[in-house]
Coordinates of C-alpha atoms in Angstrom, one line a residue:
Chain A
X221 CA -67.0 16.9 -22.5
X222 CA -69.3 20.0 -22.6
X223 CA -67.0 22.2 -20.6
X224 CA -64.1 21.6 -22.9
X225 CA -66.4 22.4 -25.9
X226 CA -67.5 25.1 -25.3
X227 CA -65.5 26.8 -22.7
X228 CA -63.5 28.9 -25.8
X229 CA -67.2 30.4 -26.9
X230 CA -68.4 31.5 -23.7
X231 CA -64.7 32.7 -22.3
X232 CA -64.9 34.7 -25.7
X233 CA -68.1 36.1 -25.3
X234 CA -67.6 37.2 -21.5
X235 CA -64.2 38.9 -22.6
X236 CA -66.1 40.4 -25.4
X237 CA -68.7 41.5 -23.1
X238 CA -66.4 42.7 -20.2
X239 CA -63.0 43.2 -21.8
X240 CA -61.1 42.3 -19.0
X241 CA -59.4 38.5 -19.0
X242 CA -59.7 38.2 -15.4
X243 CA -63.0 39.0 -15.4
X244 CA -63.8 36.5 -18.3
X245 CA -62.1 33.8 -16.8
X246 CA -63.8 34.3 -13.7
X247 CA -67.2 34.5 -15.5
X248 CA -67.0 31.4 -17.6
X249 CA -66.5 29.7 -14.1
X250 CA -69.7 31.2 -12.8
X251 CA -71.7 30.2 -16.4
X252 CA -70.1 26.5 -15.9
X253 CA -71.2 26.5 -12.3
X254 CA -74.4 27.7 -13.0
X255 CA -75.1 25.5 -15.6
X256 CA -74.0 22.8 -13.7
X257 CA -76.6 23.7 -11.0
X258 CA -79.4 23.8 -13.6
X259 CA -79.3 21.0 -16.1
X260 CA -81.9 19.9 -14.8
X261 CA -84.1 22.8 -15.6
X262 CA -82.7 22.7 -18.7
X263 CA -85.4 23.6 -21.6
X264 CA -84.8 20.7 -24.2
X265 CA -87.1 23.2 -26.9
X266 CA -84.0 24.8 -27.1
X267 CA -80.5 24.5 -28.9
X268 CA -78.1 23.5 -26.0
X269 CA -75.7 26.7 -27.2
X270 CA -78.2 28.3 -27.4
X271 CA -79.3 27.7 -23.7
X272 CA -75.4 27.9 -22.8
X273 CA -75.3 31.2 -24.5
X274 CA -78.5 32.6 -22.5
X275 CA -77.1 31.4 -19.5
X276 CA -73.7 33.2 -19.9
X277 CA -76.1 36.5 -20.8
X278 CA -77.3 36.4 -17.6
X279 CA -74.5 36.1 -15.8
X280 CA -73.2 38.9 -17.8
X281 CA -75.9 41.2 -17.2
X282 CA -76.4 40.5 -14.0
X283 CA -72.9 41.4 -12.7
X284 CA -72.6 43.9 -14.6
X285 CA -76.0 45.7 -13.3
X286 CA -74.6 45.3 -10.2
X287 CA -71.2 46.4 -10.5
X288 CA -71.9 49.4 -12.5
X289 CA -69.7 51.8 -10.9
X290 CA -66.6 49.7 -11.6
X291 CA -65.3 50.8 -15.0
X292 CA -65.7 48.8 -18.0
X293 CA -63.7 51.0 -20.6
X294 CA -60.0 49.8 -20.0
X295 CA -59.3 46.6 -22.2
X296 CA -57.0 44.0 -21.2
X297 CA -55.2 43.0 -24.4
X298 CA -55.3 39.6 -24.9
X299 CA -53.6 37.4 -27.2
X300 CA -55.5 36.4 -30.0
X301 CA -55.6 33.6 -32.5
X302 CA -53.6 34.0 -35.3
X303 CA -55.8 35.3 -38.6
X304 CA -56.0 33.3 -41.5
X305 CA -54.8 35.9 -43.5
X306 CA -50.8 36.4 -43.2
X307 CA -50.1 40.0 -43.7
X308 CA -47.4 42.0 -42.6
X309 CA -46.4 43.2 -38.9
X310 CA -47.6 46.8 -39.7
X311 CA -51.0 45.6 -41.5
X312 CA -51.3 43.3 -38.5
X313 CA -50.4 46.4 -36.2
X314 CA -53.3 48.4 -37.5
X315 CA -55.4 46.0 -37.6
X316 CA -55.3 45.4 -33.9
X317 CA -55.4 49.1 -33.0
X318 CA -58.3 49.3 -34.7
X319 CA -60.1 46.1 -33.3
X320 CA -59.0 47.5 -29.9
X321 CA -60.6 51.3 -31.0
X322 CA -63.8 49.4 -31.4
X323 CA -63.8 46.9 -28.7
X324 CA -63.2 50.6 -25.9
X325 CA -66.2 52.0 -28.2
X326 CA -68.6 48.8 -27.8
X327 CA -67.5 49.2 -24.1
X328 CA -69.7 52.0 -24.0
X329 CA -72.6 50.8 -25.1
X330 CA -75.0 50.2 -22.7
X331 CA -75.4 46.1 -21.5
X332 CA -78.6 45.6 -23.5
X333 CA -77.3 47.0 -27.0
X334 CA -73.9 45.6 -26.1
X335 CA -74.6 42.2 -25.9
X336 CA -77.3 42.5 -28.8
X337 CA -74.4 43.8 -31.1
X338 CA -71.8 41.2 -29.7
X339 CA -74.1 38.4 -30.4
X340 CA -74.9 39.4 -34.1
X341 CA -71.7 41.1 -36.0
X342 CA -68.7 38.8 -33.5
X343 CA -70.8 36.1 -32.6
X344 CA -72.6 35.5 -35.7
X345 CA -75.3 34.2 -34.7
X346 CA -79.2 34.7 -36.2
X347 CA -81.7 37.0 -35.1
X348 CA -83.7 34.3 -34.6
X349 CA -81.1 33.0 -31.9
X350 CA -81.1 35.9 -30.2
X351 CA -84.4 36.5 -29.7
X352 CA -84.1 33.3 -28.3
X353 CA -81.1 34.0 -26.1
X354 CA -82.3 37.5 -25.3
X355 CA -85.7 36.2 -24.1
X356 CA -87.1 39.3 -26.2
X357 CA -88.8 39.5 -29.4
X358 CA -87.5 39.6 -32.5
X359 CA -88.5 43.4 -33.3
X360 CA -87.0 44.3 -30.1
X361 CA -83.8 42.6 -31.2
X362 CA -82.7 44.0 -34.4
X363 CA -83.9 47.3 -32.8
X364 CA -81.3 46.9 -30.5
X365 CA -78.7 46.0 -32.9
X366 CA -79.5 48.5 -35.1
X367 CA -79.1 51.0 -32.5
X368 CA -76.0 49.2 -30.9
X369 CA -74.7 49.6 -34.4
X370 CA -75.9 53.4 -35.0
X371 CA -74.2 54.6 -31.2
X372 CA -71.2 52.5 -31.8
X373 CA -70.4 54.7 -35.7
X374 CA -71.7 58.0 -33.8
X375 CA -69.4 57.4 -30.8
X376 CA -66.2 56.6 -33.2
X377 CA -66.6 59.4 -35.5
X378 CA -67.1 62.0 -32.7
X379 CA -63.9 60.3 -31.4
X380 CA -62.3 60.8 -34.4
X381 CA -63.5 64.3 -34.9
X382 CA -62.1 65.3 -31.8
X383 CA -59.3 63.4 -32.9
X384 CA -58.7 65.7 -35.2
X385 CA -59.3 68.5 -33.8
X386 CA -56.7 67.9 -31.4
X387 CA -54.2 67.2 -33.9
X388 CA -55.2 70.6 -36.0
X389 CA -55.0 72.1 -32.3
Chain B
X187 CA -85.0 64.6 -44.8
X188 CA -82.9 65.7 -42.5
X189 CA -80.0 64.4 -40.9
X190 CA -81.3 62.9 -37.6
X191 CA -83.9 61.0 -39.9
X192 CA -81.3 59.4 -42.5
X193 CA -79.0 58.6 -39.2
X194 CA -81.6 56.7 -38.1
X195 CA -82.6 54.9 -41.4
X196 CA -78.7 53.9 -42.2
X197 CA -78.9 50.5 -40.3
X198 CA -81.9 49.4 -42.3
X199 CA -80.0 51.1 -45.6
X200 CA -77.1 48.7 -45.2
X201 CA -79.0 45.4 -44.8
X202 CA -80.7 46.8 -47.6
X203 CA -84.0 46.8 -45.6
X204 CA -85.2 50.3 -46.7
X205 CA -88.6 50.8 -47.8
X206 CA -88.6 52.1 -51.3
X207 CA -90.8 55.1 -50.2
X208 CA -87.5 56.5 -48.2
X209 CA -84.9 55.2 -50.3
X210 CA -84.3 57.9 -52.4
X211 CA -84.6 60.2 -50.0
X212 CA -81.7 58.8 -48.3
X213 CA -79.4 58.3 -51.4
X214 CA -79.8 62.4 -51.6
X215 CA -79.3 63.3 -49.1
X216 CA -75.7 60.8 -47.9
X217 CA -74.6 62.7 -52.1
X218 CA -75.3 66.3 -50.4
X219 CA -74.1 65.9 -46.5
X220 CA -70.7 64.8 -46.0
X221 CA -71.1 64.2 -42.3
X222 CA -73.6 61.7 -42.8
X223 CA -71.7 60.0 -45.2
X224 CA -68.7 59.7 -42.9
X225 CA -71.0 58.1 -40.2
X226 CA -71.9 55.7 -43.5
X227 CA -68.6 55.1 -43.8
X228 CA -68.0 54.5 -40.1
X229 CA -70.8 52.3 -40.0
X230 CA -69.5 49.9 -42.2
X231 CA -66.1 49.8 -41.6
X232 CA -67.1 49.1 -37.9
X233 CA -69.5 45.9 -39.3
X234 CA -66.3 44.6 -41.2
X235 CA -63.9 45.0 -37.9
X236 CA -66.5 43.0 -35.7
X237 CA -66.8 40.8 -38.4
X238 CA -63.4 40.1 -38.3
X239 CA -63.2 40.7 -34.4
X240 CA -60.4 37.6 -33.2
X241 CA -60.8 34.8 -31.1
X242 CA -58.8 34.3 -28.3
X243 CA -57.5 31.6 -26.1
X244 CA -59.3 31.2 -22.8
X245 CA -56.4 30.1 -20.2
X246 CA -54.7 26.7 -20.0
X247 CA -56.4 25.4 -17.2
X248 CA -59.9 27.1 -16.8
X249 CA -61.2 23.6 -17.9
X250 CA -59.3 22.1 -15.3
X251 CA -60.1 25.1 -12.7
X252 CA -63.9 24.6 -13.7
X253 CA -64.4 20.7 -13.1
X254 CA -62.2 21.3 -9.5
X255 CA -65.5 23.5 -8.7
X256 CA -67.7 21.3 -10.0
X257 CA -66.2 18.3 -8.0
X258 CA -67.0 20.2 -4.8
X259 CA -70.2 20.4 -2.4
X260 CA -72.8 22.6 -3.5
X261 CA -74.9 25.2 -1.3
X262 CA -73.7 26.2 2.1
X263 CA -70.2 24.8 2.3
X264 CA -69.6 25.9 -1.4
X265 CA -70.9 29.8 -0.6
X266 CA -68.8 30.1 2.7
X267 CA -65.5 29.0 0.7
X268 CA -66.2 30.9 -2.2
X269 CA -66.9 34.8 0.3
X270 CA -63.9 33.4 3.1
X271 CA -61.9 32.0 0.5
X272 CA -61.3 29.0 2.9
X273 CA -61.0 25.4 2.6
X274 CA -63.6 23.2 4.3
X275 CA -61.2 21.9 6.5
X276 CA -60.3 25.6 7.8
X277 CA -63.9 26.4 7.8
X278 CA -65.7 23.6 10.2
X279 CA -63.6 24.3 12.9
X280 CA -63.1 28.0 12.7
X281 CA -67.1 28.2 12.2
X282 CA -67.5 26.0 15.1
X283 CA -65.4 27.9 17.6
X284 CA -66.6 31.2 16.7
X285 CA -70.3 30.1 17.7
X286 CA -68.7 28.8 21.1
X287 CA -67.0 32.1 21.6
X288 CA -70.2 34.1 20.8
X289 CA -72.6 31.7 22.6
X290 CA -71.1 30.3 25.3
X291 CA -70.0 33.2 27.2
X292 CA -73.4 34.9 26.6
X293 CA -75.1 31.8 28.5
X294 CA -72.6 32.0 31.3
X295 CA -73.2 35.6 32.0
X296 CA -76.9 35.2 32.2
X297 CA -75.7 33.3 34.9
X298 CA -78.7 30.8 34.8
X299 CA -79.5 27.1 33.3
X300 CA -80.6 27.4 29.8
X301 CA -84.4 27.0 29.5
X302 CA -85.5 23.9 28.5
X303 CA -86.7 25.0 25.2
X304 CA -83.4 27.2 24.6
X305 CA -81.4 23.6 25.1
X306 CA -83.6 21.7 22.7
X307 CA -83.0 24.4 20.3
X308 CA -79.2 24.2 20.5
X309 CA -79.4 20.6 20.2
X310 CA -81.1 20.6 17.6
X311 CA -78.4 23.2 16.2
X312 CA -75.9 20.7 16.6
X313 CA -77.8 18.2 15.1
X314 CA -78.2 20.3 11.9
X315 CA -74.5 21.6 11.7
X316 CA -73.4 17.4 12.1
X317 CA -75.5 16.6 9.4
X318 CA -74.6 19.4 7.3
X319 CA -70.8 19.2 7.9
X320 CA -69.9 16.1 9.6
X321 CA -69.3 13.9 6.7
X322 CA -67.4 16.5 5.1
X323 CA -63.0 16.1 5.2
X324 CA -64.0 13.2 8.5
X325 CA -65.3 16.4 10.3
X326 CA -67.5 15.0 12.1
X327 CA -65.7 13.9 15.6
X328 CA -64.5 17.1 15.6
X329 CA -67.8 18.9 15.7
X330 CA -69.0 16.6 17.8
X331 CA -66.7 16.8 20.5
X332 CA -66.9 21.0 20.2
X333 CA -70.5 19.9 20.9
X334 CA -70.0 18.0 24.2
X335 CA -67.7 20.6 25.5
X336 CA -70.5 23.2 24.6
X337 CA -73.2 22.0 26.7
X338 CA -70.9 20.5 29.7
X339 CA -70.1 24.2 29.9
X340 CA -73.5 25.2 30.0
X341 CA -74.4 22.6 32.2
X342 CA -71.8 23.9 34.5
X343 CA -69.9 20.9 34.7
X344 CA -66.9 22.3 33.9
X345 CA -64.3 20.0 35.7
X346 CA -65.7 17.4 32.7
X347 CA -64.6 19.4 29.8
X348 CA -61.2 17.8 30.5
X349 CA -62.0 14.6 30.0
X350 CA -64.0 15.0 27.4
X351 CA -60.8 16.6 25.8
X352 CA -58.9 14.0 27.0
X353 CA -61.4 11.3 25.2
X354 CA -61.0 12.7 22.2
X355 CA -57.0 12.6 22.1
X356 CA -57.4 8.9 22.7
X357 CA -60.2 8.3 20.3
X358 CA -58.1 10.1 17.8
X359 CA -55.1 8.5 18.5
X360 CA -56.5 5.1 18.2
X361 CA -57.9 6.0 14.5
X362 CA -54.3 6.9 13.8
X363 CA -53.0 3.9 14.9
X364 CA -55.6 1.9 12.9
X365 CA -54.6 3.9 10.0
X366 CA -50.8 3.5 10.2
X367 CA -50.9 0.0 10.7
X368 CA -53.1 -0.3 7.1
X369 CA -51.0 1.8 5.7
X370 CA -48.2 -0.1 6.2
X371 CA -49.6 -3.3 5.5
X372 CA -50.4 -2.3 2.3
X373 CA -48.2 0.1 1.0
X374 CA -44.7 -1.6 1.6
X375 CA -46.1 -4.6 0.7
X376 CA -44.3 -6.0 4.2
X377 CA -46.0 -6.9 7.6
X378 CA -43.2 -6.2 9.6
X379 CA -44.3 -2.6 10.4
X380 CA -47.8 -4.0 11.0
X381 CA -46.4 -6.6 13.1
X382 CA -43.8 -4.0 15.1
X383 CA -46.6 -1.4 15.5
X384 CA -49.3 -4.3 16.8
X385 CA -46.1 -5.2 19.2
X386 CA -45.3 -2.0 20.4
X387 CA -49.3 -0.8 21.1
X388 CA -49.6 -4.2 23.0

């Protein structure tokens, strides 16, 4: 059943996207529906994630644009799957604050570089999928990462300069 | 180069996409400026954390929540319950009544017969909202009988509204008989109550 397949993926990339739950949950539903009401537009040149995936970037983007002033910044904390790797509570601790640090800094990023940067370094997926899933040529797309990237390391360090300075303070 | 112009060059330096041309430019100048190098640092540590960014678990029953929406009508029905938040059921007659609030009083004060025209357009109103909603939850006597009442009251023939009323209880109470007496044919497996209720209606 498709919406058993890949309901984790899209629910993942919308809460990526979003970092709310609620709002993830509720977005997955609109991607399902949507898809739903257009299989039979459904482009058969492309990968069906692939497809799935543009879909759900829509949807993204779209409420988003048009919910602007509601703010994005505050993270629900979800639980996550456990990582293949057992370390310790305090490692694991860290760990988490830091994926959370990063998560509130991609946040920031505008949609477009956003969802570039989700797609490549958490998604994994080519450049040559995204172009497709972006609709946008392939220059355009690992400009966007590589800017997504770029703000994302310029954000964090300013963050933890004033860090810093706050401590020194 | 300055530090704006190796900033900008660090993506392409990690992938190790760097034109040769700048290369060594860049390698100087991350050995001379510490702040650059921290952003270097930055960079990469942030490519390893997404890289490593967890999965999680969607709720138990989104699937389920999902194929609930998919199971139900499409287009105008599907948009009023998702805005109101109300089931069909709710929604048929609450829409219904609201037009005969709106409407009907709006005729009476004109305090003339609908035009011709005007009537063949709320007939044809009618007609669309049956279509649209009268198969829907067994709807459809329901809208239809809102629909008699409508135009007896703008036909001024208001004395008839009550039996119209009155035909509908009846109509809707001989369904219900119907009903019970299949039901209990078939679910207790006995006639009696079939039997009893045939009896008693006779």
């Amino acid at each position: 059943m498709l919406i058993k397949k890949y309901q984790r993926r899209v629910y993942n990339l919308c809460y990526q996207f979003f970092g709310r739950a609620g709002r993830a949950e509720e977005m997955t539903q609109e991607v399902f529906m949507r898809l739903y009401g257009s299989l039979n537009r459904y482009n058969f040149e492309m990968e069906f994630p692939t497809w799935l995936m543009s879909v759900a970037r829509n949807l993204c983007i779209d409420f988003y644009r048009h919910h602007k002033k509601e703010k994005f910044v505050d993270i629900d904390v979800v639980a996550a799957l456990p990582a293949p790797n057992g370390d310790g509570p305090a490692a694991e601790y860290e760990r988490s604050e830091a994926h959370r640090t990063i998560h509130e800094g991609l946040l920031r990023l505008s949609d477009d570089l956003r969802m570039a940067v989700i797609l490549r370094d958490i998604q994994g997926y080519s450049y040559d999928e995204i172009a497709a899933v972006l609709s946008a040529p392939l220059g355009t797309v690992k400009s966007r990462i590589n800017r997504g990237r770029l703000e994302l390391a310029r954000m964090l360090m300013a963050q933890r300069e004033a860090g810093e300075l706050g401590g020194t303070a | 180069m300055n530090c704006k112009q190796v900033q900008d060059l660090l993506p392409e330096f990690v992938d190790r996409q760097l034109k040769q041309t700048f290369l060594a430019g860049v390698e100087t100048h991350l050995k001379a400026c510490s702040e650059c190098e921290t952003l270097l640092t930055i960079y990469r540590q942030n490519m390893q954390l997404l890289g490593s960014f967890p999965e999680v678990e969607p709720p138990p029953d989104l699937v389920e929540k999902i194929v609930r929406r998919t199971a139900k009508p499409a287009g105008f029905l599907a948009l009023m319950e998702r805005y109101l938040r109300l089931p069909a059921p709710v929604l048929l007659p609450a829409v219904s009544a609201l037009l005969i609030l709106l409407l009907g009083p709006a005729f009476l004060q004109m305090n003339t017969v609908p035009s011709r025209s005007a009537n063949k357009y709320i007939h044809r109103a009618w007609s669309y909202s049956t279509r649209l909603y009268g198969k829907a939850e067994g709807m459809g006597q329901e809208i239809a009988t809102f629909k008699n009442i409508f135009m007896l009251i703008l036909d001024r023939r208001v004395e008839k509204v009550q039996e119209e009323l009155e035909n509908y209880r009846k109509q809707k109470n001989d369904q219900q008989s119907s009903q019970t007496s299949y039901i209990t044919c078939d679910g207790n497996g006995s006639h009696q109550g079939a039997i009893n209720h045939v009896l008693h209606e006779s």
